[in-house]
Coordinates of C-alpha atoms and ligand atoms in Angstrom, one line a residue:
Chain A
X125 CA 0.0 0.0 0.0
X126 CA 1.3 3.5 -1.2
X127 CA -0.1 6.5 0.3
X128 CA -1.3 9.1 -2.4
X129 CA 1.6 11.9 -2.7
X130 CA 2.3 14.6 -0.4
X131 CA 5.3 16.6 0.6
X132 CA 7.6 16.7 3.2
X133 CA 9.0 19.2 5.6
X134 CA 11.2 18.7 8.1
X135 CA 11.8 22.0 10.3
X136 CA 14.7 21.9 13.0
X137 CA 12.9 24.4 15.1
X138 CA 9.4 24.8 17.1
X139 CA 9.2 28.4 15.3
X140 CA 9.9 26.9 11.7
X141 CA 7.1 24.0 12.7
X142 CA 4.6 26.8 13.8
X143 CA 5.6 28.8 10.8
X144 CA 4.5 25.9 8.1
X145 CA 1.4 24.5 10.4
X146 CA 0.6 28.4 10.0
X147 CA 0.8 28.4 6.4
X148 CA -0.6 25.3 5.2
X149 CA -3.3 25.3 7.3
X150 CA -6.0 22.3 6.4
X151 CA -3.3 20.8 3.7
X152 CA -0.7 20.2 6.7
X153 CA -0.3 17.4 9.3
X154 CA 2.6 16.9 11.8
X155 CA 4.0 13.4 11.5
X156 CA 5.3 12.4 15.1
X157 CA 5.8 8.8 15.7
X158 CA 3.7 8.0 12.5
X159 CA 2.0 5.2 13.9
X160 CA -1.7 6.1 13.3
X161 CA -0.8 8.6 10.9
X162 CA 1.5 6.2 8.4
X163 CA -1.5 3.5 8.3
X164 CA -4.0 6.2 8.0
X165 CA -2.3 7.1 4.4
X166 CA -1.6 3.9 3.5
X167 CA -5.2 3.3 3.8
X168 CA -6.4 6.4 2.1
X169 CA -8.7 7.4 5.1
X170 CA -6.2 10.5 5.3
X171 CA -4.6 12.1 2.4
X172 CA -2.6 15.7 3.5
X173 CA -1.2 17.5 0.6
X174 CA 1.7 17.9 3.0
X175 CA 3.6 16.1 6.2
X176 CA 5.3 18.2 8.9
X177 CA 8.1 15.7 10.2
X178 CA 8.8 16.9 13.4
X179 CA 11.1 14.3 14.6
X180 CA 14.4 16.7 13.9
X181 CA 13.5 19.1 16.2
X182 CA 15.7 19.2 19.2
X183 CA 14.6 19.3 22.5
X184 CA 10.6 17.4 22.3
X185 CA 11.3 14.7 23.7
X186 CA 11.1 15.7 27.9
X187 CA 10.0 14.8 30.9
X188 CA 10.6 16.6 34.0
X189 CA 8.9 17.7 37.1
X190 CA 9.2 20.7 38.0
X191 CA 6.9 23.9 40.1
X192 CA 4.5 21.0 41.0
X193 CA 3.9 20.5 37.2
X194 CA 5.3 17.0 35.3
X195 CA 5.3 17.9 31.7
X196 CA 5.9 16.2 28.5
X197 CA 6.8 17.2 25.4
X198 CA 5.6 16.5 21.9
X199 CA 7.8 13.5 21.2
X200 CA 8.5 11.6 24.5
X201 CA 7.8 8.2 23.2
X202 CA 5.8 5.2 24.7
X203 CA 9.2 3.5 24.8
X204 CA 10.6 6.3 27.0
X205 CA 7.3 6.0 29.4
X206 CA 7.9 2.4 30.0
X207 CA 11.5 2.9 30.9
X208 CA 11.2 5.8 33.1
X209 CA 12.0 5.2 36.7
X210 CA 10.2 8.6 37.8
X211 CA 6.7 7.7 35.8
X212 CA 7.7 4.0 37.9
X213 CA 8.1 5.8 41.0
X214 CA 5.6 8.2 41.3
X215 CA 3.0 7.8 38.4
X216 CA 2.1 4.1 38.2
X217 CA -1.0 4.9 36.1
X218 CA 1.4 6.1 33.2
X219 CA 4.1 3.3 33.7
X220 CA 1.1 1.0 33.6
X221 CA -0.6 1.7 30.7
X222 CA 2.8 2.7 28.5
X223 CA 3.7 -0.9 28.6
X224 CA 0.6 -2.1 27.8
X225 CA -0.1 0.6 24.5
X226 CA 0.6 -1.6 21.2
X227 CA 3.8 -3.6 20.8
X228 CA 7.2 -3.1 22.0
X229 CA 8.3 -2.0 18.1
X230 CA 5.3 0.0 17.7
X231 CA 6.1 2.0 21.0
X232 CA 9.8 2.7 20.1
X233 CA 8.3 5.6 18.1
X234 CA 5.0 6.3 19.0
X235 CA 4.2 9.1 21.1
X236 CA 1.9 10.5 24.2
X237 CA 1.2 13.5 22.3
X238 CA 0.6 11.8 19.1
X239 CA -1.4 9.2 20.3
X240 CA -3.9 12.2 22.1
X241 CA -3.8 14.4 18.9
X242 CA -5.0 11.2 17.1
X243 CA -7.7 10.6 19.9
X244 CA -9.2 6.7 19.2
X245 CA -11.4 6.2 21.6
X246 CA -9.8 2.8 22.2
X247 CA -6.2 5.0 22.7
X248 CA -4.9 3.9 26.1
X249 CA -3.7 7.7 27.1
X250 CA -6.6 9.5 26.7
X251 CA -8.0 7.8 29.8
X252 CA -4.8 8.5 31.5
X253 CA -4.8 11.6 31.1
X254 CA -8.2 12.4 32.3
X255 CA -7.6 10.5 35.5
X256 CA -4.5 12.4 35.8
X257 CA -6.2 15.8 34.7
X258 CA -4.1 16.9 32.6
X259 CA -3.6 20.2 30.5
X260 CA -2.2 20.3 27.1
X261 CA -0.4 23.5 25.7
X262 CA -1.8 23.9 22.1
X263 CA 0.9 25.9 20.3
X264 CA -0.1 27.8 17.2
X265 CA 2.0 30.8 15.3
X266 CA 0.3 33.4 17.0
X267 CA -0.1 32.8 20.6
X268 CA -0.7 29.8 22.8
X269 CA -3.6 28.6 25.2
X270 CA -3.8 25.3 27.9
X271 CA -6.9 23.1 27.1
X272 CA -8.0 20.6 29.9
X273 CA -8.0 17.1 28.7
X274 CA -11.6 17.1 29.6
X275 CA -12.5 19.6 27.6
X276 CA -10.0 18.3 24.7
X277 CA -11.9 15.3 23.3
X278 CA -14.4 15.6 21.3
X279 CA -16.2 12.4 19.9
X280 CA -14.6 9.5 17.8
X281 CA -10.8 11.2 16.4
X282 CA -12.0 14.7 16.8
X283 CA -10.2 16.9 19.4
X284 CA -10.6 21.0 19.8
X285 CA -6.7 20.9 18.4
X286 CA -7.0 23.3 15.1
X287 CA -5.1 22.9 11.9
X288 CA -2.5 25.6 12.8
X289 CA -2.0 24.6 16.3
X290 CA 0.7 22.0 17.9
X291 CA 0.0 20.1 20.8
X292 CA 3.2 21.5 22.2
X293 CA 3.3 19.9 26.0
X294 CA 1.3 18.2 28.3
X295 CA 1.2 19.2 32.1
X296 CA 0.1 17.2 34.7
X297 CA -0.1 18.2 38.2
X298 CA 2.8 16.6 40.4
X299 CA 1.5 14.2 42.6
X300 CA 2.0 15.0 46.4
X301 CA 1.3 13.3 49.7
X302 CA 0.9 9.7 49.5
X303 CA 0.0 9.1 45.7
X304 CA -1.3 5.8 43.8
X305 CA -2.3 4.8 40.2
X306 CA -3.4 1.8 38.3
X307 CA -3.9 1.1 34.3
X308 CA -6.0 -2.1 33.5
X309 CA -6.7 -3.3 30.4
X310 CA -8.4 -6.2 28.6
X311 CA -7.5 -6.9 25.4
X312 CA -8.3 -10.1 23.0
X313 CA -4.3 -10.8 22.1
X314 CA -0.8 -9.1 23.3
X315 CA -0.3 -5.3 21.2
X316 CA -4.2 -5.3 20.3
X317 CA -6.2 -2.1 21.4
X318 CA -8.7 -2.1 24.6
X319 CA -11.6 -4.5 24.3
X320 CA -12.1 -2.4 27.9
X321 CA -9.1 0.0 29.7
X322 CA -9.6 2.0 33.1
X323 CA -7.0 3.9 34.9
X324 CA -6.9 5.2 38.2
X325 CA -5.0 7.7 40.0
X326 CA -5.4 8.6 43.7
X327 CA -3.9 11.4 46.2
X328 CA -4.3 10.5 50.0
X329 CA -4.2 12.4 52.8
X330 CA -4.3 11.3 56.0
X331 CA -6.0 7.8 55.1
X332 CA -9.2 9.8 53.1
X333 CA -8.9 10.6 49.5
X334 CA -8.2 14.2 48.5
X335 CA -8.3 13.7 45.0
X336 CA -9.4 10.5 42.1
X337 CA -9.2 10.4 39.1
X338 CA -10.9 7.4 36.9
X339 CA -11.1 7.7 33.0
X340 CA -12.3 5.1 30.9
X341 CA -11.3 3.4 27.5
X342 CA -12.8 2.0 24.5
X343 CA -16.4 2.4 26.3
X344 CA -17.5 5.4 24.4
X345 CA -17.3 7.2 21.3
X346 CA -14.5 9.0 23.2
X347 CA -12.0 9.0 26.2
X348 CA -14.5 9.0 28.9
X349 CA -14.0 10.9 32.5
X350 CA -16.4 8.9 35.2
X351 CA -16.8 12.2 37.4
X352 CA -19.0 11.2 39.4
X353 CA -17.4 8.1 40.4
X354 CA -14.2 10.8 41.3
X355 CA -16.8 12.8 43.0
X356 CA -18.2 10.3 45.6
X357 CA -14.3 9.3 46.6
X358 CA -13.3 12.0 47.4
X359 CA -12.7 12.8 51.0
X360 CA -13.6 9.4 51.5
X361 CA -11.6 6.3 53.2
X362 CA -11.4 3.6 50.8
X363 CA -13.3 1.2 51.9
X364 CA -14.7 -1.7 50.3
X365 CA -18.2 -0.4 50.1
X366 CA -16.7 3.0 48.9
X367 CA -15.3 1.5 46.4
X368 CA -17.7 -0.8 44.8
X369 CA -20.3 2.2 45.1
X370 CA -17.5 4.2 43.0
X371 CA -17.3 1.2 40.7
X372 CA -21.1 1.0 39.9
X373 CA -20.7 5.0 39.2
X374 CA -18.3 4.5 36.4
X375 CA -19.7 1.4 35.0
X376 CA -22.8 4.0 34.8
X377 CA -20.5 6.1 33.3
X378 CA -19.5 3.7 30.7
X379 CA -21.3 4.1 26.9
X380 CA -19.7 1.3 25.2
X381 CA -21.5 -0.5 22.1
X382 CA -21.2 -4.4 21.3
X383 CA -19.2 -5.3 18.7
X384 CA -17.3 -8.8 18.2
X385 CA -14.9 -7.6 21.5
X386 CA -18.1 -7.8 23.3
X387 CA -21.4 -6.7 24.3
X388 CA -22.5 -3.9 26.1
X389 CA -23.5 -5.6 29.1
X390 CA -20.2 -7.4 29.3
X391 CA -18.2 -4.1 28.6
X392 CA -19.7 -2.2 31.3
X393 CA -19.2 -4.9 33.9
X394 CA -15.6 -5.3 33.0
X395 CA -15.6 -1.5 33.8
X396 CA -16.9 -2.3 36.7
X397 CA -15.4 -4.7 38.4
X398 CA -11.3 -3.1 36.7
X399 CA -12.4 0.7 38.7
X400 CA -12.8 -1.8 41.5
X401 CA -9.3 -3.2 41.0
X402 CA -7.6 -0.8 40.2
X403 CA -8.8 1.2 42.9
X404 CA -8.0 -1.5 45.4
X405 CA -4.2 -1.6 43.7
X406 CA -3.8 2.0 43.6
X407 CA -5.0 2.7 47.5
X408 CA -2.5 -0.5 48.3
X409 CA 0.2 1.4 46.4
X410 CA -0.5 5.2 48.3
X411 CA 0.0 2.9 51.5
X412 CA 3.1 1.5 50.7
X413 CA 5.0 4.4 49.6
X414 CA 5.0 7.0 46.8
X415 CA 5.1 10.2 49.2
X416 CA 6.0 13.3 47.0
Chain B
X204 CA 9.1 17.0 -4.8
X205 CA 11.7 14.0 -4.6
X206 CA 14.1 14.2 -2.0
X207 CA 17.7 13.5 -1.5
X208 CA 18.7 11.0 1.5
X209 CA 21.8 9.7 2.9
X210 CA 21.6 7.1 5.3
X211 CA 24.0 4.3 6.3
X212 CA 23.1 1.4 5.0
X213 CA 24.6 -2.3 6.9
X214 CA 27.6 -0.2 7.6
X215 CA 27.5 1.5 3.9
X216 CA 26.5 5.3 3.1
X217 CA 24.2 5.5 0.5
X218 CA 22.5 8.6 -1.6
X219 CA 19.6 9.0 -3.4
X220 CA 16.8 10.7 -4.3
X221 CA 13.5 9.2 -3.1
X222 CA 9.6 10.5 -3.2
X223 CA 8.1 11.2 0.2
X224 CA 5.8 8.7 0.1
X225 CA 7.7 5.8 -0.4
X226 CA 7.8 3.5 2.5
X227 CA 10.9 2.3 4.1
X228 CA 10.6 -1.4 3.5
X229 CA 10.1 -0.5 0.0
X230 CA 13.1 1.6 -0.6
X231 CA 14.8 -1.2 1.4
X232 CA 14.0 -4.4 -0.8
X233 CA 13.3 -2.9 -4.3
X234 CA 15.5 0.3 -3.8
X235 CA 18.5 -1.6 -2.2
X236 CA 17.3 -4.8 -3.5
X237 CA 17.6 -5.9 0.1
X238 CA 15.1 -8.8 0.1
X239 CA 16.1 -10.3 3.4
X240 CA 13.2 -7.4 5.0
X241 CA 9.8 -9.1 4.2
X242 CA 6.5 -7.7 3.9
X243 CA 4.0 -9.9 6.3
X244 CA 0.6 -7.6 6.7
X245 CA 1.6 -4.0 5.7
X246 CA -1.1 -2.9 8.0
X247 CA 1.8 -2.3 11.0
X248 CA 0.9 -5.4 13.0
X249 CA 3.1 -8.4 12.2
X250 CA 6.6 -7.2 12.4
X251 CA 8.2 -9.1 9.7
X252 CA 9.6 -5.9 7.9
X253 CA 11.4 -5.2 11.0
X254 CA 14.6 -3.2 10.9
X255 CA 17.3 -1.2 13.4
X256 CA 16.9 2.4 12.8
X257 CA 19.8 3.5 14.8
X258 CA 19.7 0.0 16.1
X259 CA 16.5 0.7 17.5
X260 CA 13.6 -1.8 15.8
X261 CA 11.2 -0.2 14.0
X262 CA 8.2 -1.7 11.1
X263 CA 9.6 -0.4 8.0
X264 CA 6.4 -0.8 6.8
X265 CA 5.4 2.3 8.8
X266 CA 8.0 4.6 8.0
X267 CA 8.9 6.9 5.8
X268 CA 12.2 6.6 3.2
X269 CA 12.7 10.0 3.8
X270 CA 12.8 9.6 7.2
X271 CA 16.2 7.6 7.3
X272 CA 17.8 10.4 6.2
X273 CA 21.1 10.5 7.9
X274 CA 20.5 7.9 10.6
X275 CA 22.2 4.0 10.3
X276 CA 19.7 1.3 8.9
X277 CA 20.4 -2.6 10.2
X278 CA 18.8 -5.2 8.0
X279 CA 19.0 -8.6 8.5
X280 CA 21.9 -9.0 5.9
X281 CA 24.0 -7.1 8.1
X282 CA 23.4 -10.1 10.7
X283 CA 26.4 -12.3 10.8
X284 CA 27.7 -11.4 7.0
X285 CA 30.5 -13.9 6.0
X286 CA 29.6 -16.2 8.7
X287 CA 26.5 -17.4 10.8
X288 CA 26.0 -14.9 14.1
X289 CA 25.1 -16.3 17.2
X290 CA 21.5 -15.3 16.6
X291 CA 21.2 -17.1 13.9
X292 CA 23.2 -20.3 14.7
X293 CA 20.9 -20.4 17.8
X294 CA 17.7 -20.0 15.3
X295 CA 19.2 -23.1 13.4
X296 CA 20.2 -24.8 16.1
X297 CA 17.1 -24.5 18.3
X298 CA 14.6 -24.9 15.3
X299 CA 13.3 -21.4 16.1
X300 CA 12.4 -21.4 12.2
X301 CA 9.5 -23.1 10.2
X302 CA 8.7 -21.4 6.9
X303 CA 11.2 -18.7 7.9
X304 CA 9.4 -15.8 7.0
X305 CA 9.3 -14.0 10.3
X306 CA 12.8 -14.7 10.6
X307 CA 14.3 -11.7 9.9
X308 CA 12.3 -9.7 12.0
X309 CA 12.4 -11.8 15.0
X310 CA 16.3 -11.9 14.7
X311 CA 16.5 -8.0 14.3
X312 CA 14.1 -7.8 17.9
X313 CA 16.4 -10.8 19.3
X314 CA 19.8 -8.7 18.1
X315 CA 17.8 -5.6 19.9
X316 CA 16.8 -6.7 23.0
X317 CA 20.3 -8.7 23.5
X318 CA 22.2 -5.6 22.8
X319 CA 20.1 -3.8 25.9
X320 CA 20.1 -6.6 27.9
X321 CA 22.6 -9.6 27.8
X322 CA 20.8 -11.9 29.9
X323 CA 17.2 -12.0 29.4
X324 CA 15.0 -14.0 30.9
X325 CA 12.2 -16.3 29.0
X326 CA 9.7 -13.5 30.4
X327 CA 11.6 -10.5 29.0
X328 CA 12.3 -12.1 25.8
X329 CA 8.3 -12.9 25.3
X330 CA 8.2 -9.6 26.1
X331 CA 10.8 -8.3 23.3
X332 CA 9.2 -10.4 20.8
X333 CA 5.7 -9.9 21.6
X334 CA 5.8 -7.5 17.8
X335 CA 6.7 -10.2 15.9
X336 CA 4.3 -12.2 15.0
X337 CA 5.2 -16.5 13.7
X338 CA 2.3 -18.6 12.7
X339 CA 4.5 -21.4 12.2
X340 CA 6.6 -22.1 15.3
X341 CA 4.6 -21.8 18.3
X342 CA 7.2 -19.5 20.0
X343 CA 8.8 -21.9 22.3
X344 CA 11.9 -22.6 20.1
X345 CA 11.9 -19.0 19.4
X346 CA 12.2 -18.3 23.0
X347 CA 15.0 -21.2 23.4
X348 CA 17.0 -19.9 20.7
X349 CA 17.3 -16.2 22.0
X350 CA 18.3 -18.0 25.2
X351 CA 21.1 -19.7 23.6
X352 CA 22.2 -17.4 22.3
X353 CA 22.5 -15.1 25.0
X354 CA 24.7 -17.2 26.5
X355 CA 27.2 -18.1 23.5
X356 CA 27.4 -14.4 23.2
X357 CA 28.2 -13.8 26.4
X358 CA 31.0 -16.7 25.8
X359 CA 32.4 -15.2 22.5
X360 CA 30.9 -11.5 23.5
X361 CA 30.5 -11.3 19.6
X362 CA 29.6 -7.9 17.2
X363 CA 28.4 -8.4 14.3
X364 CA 30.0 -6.2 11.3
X365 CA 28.2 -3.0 10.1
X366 CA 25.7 -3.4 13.6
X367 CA 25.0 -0.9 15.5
X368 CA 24.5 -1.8 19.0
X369 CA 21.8 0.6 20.9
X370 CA 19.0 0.6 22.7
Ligands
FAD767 C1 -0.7 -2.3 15.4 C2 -1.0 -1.1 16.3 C3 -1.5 -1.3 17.5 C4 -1.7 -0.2 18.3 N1 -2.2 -0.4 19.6 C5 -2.5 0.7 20.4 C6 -3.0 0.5 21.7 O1 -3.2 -0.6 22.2 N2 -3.3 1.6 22.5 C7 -3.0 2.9 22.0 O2 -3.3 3.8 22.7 N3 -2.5 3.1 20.8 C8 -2.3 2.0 20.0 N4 -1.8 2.2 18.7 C9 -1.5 3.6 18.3 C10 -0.1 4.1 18.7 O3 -0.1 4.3 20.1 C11 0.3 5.4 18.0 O4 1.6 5.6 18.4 C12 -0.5 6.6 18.5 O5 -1.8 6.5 18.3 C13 -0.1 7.8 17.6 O6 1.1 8.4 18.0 P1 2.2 8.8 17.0 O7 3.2 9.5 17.7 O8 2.6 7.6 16.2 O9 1.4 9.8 16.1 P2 1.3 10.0 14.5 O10 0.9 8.8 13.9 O11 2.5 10.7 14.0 O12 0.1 11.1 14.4 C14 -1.2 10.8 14.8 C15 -2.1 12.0 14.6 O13 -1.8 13.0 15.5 C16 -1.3 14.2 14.9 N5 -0.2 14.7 15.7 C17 0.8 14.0 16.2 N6 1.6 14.7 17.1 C18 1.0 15.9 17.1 C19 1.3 17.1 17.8 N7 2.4 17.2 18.7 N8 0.5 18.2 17.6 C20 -0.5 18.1 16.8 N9 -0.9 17.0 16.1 C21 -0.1 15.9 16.3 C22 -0.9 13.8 13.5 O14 -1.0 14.9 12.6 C23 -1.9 12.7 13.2 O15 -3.1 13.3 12.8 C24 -1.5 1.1 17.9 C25 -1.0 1.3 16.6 C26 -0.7 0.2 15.8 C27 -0.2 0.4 14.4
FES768 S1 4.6 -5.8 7.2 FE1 5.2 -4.3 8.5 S2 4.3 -4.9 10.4 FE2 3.6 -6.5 9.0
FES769 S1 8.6 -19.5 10.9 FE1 6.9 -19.3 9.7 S2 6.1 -17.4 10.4 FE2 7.6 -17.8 11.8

């Protein structure tokens, strides 16, 4: 499979990227780890007049924490997430899921950012990044502005992201206090998408929640955030009965249609019944250390 | 537009001019005439066209040409030319081949995850090869053979020529 022509830039700079996404408007796509987007054009479903390589720019490829803020740039890799000690140490939810997103060669390009512009709602860290509530910096030539990831997403592959704007970095707030997170995921075969994913990140204090987060994959015809389920943990002590109520909240939460993964019914349970683990795994992990 | 790209190829810098859209694996077997790189699904999910891109694996069915543009390719001919590496005298050996054609790839992940990590256990090298897919084999003399040979590398601590070791 070919995809139909196109041509290719390759800017060394953020400015020069910003400059050509400025210009070519509609006709131009940034190509990060190109692994939605080379499969897209191979299949035709996509067909830019032009690709905006931005894998020679210096410097997109960081993770640091820093003024309570962990941020990510543009082209830190699901490879990088699976390897890095400090996601291992202090954000389990991200460490989780980055081994589980695709296959080991697929994730020695692909990226967070790429895979969030691309927004499947089967993607892996959309969820994440709801239960983390995260913000994403959407660079454009004139100016910037921070979008929440729930307010990012919009339906199946659409985001608020316009043509002329890069998703530049992502910030999540820094976890403090006695921290905990959990990514599960069902899927039919190794490197296969979600048939069902939840992840869960918790802040403690004192034994009661202050903040959790729960998002929700491949249920919906996007990235799902189960608020409510967030709402009635919070302050709580995790108890079993807290928990299963917050469980049946995000199942409620769920949307999912059948399809050969499975049937509604099924889906919605499995959300069930992972919020519930992963909540249990995530309050056992706060407990045993991550203080921040 | 065509562009021009340099990239060194097994050890060898080559130049040419390529159009944007041409895939990797392409430029690689019809280009290069490379042939040892196989095409399984071209829909990014088997692995078989499986190169080092500055010795990192990569599908080169889902990358661009013009994307190896000044960075080192590794194809399977690079693996042990002149004389059998220890990958692949372990593949033979071990029978971690039936029809062969996930070979390559699963030698390029194998050469990969041995260059990272020199003693792997059955778990981690699951792991490694989990993007390669064999309908022939069943895995477990796949799994055997990357054992093996970890440990006659680690005896003869062997490079192979025009490799690039990474991660
Ligand atoms: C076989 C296979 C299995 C997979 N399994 C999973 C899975 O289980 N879970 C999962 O989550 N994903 C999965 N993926 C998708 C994979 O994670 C991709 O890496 C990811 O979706 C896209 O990231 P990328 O860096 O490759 O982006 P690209 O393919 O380069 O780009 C994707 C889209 O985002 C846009 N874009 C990229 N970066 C930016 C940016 N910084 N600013 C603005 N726009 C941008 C591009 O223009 C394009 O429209 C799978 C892919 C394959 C081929
Ligand atoms: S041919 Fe490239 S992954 Fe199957
Ligand atoms: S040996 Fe036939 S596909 Fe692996």
């Amino acid at each position: 499979m070919l995809p139909a022509p196109f041509d290719y830039h390759a800017p060394e700079t953020t400015e020069e990227t910003l400059a050509l996404l400025d210009q070519l408007g509609d006709e131009g796509k940034v190509l990060a780890g190109g692994q939605s987007l080379i499969p897209m054009l191979k299949l035709r479903f996509a067909s830019p007049g032009h690709l905006i390589d931005i894998n020679r720019v210096q410097g997109l490829d960081f993770l640091d924490e820093r003024d309570a803020t962990l941020r990510i740039g543009p082209l830190f890799r699901h490879k990088a997430a699976e390897r890095s000690s400090l996601l291992a140490s202090r954000y389990p939810v991200m460490a989780e899921a980055a081994r589980q997103v695709a296959d080991p060669i697929i994730r020695n390009r692909g990226t967070i950012g790429g895979s969030l512009a691309h927004a499947d709602p089967a993607g892996d860290w959309g969820s994440v990044m709801l239960a983390m509530d995260a913000e994403f910096v959407l660079r454009s030539k004139g100016g910037s502005r921070n979008v929440k990831a729930r307010d990012f997403f919009s339906g199946p592959f659409g985001t608020t992201l316009q043509p002329n704007e890069l998703l530049a970095e992502i910030h999540i707030p820094a976890t403090r206090g006695r921290s905990g997170g959990a990514y599960m995921k069902l899927e039919r075969k190794v490197g296969d998408f979600a048939t069902v994913g939840v992840a869960v990140h918790l802040q403690m204090d004192d034994g009661k929640v202050r903040s959790a987060g729960i998002g929700l994959t491949a249920v919906g015809p996007q990235n799902i955030k189960a608020e409510k389920a967030e709402a009635a943990l919070r302050g709580q002590a995790l108890d079993d009965a807290t928990i299963k109520e917050a469980a049946a909240l995000a199942a409620a939460a769920a949307d999912p249609t059948s399809d050969q993964r499975g049937s509604v019914e099924y889906k919605r349970n499995v959300v069930r019944v992972f919020t519930e683990r992963g909540l249990k795994r995530a309050r056992d992990r706060a407990r045993e250390g991550a203080r921040g | 537009m065509n562009r021009s790209i340099t990239a060194t190829v097994n050890g060898e810098k080559v130049s040419t001019e390529v159009e944007p859209r041409l895939l990797l694996v392409h430029f690689i077997r019809e280009r290069l005439r490379l042939t040892g790189t196989h095409i399984g699904c071209d829909t990014s999910h088997c692995g078989a066209c499986t190169v080092l891109l500055d010795g990192v694996p990569v599908k080169s069915c889902t990358v661009l040409a013009v994307q190896a543009d000044g960075r080192q390719l590794t194809t399977v001919e690079a693996i042990g030319a002149g004389q059998l590496h220890p990958i692949q005298k372990a593949f033979k050996e071990e029978h971690g081949l039936q029809c062969g054609f996930c070979t390559p790839g699963m030698m390029l992940s194998s050469f990969a995850l041995l260059a990272d990590n020199p003693d792997p256990t059955e778990e981690e090298i699951r792991w490694a090869l989990s993007g390669n897919i064999c309908r022939c084999t069943g895995y477990m003399n796949i799994v055997k053979a990357v054992r093996s040979a970890a440990v006659q590398m680690k005896q003869a601590a062997a490079v192979p020529a025009g490799a690039v070791a990474g991660s």
